[in-house]
Coordinates of C-alpha atoms and ligand atoms in Angstrom, one line a residue:
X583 CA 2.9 -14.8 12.2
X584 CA 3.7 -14.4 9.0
X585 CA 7.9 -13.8 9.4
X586 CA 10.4 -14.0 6.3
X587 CA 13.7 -13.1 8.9
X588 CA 14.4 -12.8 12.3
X589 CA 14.5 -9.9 13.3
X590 CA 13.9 -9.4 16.5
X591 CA 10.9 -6.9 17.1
X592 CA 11.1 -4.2 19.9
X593 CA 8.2 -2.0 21.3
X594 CA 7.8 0.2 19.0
X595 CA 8.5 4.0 19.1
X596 CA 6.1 5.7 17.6
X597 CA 6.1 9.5 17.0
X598 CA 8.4 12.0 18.4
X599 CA 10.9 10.4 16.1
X600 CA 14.2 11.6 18.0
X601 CA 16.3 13.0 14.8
X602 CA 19.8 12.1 14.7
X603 CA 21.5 15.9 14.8
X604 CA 25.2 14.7 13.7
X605 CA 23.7 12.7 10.4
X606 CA 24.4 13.6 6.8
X607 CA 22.4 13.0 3.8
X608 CA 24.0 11.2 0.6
X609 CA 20.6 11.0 -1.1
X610 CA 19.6 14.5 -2.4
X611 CA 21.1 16.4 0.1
X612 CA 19.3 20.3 -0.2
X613 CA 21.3 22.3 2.7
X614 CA 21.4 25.3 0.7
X615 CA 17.7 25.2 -0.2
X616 CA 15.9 24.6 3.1
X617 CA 12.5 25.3 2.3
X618 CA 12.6 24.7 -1.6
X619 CA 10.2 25.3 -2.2
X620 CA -22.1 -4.1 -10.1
X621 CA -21.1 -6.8 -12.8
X622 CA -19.7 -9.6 -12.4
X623 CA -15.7 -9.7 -12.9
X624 CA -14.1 -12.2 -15.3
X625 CA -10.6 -12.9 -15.0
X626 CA -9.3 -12.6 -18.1
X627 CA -6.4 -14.2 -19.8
X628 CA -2.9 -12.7 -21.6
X629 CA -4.5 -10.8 -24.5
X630 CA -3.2 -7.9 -26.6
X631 CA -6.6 -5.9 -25.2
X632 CA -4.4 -6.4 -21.9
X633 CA -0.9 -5.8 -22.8
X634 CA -1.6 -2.9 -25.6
X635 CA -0.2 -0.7 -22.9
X636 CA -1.3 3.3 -23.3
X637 CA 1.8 5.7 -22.9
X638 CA 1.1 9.0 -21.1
X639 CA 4.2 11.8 -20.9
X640 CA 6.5 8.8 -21.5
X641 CA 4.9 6.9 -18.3
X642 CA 2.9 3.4 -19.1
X643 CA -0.5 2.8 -18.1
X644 CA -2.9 -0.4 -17.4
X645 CA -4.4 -1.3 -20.2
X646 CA -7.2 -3.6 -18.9
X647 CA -9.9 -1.6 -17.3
X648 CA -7.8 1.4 -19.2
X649 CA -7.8 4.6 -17.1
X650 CA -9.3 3.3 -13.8
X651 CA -6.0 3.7 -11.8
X652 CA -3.9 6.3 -11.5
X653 CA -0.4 4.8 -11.4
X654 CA 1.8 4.0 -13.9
X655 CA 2.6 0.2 -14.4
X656 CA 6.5 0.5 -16.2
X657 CA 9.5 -1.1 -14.7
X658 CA 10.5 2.2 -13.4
X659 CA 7.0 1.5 -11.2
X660 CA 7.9 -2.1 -10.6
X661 CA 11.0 -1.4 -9.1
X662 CA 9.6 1.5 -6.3
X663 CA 6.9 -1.3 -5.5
X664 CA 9.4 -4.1 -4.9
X665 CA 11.5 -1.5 -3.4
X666 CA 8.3 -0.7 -0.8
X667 CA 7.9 -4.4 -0.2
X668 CA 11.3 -4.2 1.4
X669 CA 10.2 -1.2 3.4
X670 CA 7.1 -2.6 4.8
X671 CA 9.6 -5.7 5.6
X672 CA 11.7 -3.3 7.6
X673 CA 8.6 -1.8 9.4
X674 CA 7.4 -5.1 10.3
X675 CA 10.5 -6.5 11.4
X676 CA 10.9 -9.2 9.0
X677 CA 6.8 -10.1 9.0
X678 CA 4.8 -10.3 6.0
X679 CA 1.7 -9.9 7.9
X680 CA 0.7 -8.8 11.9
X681 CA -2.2 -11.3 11.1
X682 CA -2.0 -14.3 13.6
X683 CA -1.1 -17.1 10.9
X684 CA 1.0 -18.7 13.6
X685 CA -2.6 -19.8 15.3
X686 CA -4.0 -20.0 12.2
X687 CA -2.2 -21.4 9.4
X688 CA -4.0 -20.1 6.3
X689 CA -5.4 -22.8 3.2
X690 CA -6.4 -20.0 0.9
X691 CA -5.2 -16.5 0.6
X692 CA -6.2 -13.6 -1.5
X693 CA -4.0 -10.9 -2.0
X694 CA -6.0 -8.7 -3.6
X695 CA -4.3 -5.5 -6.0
X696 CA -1.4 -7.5 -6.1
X697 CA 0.9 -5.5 -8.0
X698 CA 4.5 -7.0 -9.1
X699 CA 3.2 -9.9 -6.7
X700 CA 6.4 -9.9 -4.4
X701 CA 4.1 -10.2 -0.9
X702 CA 2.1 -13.1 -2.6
X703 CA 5.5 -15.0 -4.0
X704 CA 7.0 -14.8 -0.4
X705 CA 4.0 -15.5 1.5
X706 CA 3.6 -18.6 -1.1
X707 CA 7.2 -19.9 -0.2
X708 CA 6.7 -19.3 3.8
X709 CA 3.3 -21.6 3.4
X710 CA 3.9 -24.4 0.7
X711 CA 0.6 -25.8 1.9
X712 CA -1.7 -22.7 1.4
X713 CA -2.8 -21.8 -2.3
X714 CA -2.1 -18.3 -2.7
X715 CA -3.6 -16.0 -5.1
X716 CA -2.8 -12.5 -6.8
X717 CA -5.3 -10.7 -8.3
X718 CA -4.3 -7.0 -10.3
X719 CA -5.7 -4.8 -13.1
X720 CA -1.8 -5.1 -14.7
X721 CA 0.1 -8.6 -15.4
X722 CA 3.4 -7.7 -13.9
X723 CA 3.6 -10.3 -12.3
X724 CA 6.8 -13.1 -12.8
X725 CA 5.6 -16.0 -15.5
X726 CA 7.6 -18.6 -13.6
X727 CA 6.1 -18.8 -10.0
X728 CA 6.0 -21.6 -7.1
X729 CA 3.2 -24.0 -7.7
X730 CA 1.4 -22.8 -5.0
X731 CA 0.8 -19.4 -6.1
X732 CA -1.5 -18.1 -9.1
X733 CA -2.1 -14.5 -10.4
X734 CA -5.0 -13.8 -12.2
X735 CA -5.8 -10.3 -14.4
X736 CA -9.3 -8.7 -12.5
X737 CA -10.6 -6.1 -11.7
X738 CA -11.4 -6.4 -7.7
X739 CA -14.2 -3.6 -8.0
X740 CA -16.6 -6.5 -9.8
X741 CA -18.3 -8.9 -8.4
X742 CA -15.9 -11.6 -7.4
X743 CA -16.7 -15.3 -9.0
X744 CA -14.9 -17.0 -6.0
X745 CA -17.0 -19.6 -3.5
X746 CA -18.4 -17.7 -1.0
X747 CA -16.5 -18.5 2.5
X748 CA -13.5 -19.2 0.6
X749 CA -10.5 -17.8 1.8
X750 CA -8.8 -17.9 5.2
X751 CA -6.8 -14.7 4.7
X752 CA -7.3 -11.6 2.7
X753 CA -4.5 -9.3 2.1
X754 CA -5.4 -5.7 0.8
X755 CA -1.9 -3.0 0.6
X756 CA -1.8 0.3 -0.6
X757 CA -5.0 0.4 -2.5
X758 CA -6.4 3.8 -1.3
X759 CA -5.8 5.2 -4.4
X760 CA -7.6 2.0 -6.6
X761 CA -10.7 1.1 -4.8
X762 CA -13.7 3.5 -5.2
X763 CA -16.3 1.9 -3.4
X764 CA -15.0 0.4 -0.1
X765 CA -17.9 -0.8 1.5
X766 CA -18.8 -2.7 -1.7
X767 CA -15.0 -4.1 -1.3
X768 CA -15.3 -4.8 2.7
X769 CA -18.1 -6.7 1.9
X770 CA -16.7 -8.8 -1.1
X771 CA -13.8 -9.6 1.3
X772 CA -16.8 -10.5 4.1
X773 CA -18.3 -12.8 1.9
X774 CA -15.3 -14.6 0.6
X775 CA -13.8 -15.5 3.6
X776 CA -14.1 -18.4 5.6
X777 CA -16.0 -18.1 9.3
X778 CA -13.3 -17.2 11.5
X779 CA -11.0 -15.9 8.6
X780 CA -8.4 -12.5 8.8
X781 CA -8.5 -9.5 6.5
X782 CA -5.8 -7.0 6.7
X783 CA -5.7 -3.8 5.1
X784 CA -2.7 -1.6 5.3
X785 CA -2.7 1.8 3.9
X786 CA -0.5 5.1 4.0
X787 CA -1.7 8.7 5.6
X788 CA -3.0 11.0 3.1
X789 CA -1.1 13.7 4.7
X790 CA 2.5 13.8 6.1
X791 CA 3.3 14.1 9.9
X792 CA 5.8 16.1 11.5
X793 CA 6.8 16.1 14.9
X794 CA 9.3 19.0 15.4
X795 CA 7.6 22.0 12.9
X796 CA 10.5 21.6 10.3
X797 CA 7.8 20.8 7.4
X798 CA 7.0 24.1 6.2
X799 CA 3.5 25.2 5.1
X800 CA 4.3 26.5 2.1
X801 CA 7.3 24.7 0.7
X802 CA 7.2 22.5 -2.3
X803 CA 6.2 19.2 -0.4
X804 CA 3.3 20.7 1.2
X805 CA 1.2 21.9 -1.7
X806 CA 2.3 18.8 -3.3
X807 CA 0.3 16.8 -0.4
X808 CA -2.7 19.5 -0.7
X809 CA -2.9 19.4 -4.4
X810 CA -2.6 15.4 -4.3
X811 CA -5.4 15.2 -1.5
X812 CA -7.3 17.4 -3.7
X813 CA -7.5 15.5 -6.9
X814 CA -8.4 12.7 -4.9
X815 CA -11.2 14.4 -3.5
X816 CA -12.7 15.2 -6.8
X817 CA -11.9 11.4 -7.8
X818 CA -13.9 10.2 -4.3
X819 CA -10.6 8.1 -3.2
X820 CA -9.9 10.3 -0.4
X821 CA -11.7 8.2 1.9
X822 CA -9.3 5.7 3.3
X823 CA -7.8 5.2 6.3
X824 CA -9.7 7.9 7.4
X825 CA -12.9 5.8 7.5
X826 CA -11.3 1.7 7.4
X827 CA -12.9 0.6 10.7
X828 CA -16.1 2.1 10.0
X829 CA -15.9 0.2 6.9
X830 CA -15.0 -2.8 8.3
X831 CA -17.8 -2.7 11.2
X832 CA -20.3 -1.8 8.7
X833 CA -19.9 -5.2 6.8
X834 CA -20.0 -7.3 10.0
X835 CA -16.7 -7.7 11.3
X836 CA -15.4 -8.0 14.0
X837 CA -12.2 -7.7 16.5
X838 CA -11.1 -4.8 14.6
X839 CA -7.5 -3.2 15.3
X840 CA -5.8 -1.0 14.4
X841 CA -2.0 0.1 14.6
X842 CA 0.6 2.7 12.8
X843 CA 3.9 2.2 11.9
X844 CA 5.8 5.2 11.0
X845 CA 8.1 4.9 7.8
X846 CA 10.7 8.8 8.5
X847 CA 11.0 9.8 4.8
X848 CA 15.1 10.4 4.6
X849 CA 17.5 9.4 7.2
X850 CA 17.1 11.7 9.3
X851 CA 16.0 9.9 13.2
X852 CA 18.5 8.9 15.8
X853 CA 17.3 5.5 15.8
X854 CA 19.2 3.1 13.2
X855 CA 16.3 0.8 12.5
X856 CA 14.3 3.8 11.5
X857 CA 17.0 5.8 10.1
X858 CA 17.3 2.5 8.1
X859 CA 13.8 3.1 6.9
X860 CA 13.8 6.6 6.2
X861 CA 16.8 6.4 3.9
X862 CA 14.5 3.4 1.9
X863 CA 11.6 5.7 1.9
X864 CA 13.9 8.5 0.9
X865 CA 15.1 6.2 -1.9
X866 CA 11.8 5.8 -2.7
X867 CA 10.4 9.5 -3.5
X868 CA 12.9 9.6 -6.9
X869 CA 9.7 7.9 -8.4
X870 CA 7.3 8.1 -5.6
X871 CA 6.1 11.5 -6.0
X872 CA 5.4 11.0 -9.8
X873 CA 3.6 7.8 -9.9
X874 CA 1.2 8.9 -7.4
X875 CA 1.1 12.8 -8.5
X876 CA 1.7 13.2 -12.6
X877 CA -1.7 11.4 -14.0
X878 CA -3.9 12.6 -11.2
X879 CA -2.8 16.3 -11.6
X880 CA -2.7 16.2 -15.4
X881 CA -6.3 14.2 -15.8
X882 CA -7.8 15.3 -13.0
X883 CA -6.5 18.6 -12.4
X884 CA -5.7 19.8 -16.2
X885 CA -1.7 20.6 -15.2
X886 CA 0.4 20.4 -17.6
X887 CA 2.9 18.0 -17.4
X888 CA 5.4 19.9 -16.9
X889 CA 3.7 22.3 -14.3
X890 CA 3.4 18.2 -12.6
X891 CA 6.3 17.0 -12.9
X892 CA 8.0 20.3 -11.2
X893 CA 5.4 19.9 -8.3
X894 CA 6.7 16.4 -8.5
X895 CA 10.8 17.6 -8.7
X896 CA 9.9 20.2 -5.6
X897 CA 8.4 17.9 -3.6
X898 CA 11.0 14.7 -3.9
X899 CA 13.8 18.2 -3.6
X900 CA 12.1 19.1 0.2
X901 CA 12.2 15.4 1.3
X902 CA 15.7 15.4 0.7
X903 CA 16.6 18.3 2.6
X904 CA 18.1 17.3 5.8
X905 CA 16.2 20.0 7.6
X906 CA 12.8 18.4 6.8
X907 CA 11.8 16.1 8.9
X908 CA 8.5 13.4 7.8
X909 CA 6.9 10.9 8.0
X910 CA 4.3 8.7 6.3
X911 CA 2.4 6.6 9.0
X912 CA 1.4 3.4 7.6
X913 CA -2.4 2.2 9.2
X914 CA -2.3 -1.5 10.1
X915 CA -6.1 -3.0 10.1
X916 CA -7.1 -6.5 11.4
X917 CA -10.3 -7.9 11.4
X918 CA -12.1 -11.2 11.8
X919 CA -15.1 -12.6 10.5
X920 CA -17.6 -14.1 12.9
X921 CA -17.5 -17.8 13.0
X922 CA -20.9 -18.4 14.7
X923 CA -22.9 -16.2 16.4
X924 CA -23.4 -18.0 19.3
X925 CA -19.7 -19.1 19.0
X926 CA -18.8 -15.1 18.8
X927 CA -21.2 -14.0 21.5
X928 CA -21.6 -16.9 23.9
X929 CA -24.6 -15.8 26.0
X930 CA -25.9 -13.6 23.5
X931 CA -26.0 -10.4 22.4
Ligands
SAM961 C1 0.1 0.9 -5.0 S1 0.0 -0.6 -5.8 C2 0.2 -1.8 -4.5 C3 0.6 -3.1 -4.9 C4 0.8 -4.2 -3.8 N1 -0.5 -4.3 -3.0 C5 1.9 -3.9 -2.9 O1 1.7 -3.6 -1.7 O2 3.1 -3.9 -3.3 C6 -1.7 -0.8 -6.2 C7 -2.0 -2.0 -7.1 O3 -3.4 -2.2 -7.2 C8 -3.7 -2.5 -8.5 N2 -5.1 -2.1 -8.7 C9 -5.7 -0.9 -8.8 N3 -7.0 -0.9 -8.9 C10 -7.3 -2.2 -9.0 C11 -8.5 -3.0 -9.2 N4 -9.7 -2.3 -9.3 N5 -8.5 -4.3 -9.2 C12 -7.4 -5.0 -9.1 N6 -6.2 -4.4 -8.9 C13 -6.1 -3.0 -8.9 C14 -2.8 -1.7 -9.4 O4 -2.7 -2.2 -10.7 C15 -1.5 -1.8 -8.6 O5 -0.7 -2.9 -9.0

């Protein structure tokens, strides 16, 4: 598998985090304040109609494609991504991928929404035979790249002008908030991989979980999450995971799994690889909550910016209080596509 360290992987506890009662938070520590609260895409090359970023309360947008995604693209956004990189590192003990590349060494991988193209430049480096490529609406990616990885400007929601049966891998992270229509994406990924080729998707909860009822209903964090989950409602992108393997199945894969890692938001468990994890994640929500939250809830929802960016302020506050306790459980997908039919189903079907 895909595996930038060593780390050595244990069974994995999952849930019924066991929080570490003697800890202390460094990080935004809030004792006092326990409950605060369809054509075809054309890759397109470095143009000013592509780097004439739009500013939005002092946050900077994606100009190609303008106003299709949600997220700021600014260096303060670059940095949280790289920073989540590391994070999804830690969950996956040192992995880039649960994919079984060690069976399957890939040619051609797509690694689609690539954003600061971190995942693509390390998978790139661990196989200098495979071609990789990162495809993303912003070009923030690095100029100066190994000569085995390419990044091209697209939007992944057009048609895609790639052979069909093309690439042996297809990486998707953390688009639930970019791709509108996901069966129209499963099946671009169907059609451009090779028979007997790997997708993975990997996407975040659209809610937080708690184990021990310290996640008030009405603090600051929670109508953040129902007022996020709201404006993607109206937006139609609150659809993923919640509905990932009945996407998949529906565009004709098959030996679909599934598994969730938990990322604690703050250091709060007893267990130090986690704890590790949670103080990353906890890291994390300075800029987390406002990437995700402040253009969604001022376009979408007509809040003021300011009236955002407190929701914002409140949320990050709660997931800093040592009395809260998280987390965000990241959904794992694999799936294959069918070499042969009668190689799939020998005997029939
Ligand atoms: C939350 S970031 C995740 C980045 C990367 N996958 C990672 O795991 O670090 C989502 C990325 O998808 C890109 N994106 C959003 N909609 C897209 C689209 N329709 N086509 C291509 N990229 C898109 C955004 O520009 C952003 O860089």
């Amino acid at each position: 598998m895909g595996n930038t360290g060593n780390e050595k992987e244990p069974v994995i506890p999952v849930s019924n985090i066991e929080v570490d009662s003697g800890m202390y938070y460094q990080v935004g520590d809030d004792d006092e304040d326990q409950s605060s609260g369809n054509s075809q895409s054309e890759c397109v090359s470095l143009t000013s109609s592509i780097t004439d970023y739009p500013f939005e309360h002092g946050r900077r947008y994606h100009k190609y494609a303008e106003g299709q995604y949600f997220l700021p693209n600014d260096e303060t956004e670059q940095d949280r991504l790289d920073m989540h990189h590391h994070i999804f590192l830690k969950l996956l003990y040192g992995k880039l991928t649960l994919a079984p590349l060690d069976q399957y060494p890939p040619r051609r991988v797509l690694d689609v929404g690539c954003g600061t193209g971190i995942w693509a430049l390390d998978m790139a480096e661990l196989y200098p035979e495979a071609e990789i490529v990162g495809i993303d609406l912003s070009p923030i990616q690095p100029n100066l790249v190994l000569p085995n990885c390419r990044f091209e400007i697209d939007d992944a929601e057009l048609e895609w002008t790639y052979p069909p049966n093309h690439f042996d891998f297809i990486h998707s992270r953390m688009l639930s908030s970019s791709i509108r229509d996901w069966v129209h994406y499963m099946g671009q990924i169907y059609k451009h991989l090779t028979p007997g080729g790997h997708v993975e998707i990997i996407e975040h909860a659209l809610e937080l979980g708690c184990d021990d009822n310290s996640y008030p209903a009405d603090c600051p964090l929670s109508i953040y999450m129902i007022t996020w989950k709201k404006a993607l409602d109206i937006m139609g992108l609150a659809n993923m995971p919640v509905k990932a393997k009945e996407y998949l199945e529906g565009a004709g894969f098959i030996d679909i799994t599934e598994e969730i890692r938990h990322m604690p938001v703050g250091p709060w468990p007893k267990d130090p690889h986690l704890k590790e994890i949670g103080h990353w994640a906890l890291v994390n929500t300075e800029t987390s909550f406002e990437a995700y939250g402040l253009a969604l809830f001022t376009r979408v929802l007509g809040m003021s910016a300011e009236s955002a960016r407190e929701l914002c302020l409140g949320a990050q506050r709660d997931c800093g209080n040592r009395h809260i306790h998280v987390y965000l459980s990241n959904f794992f997908y694999l799936a294959r596509k069918p070499y042969d039919i009668n190689v799939d189903h020998p005997g029939g079907m």
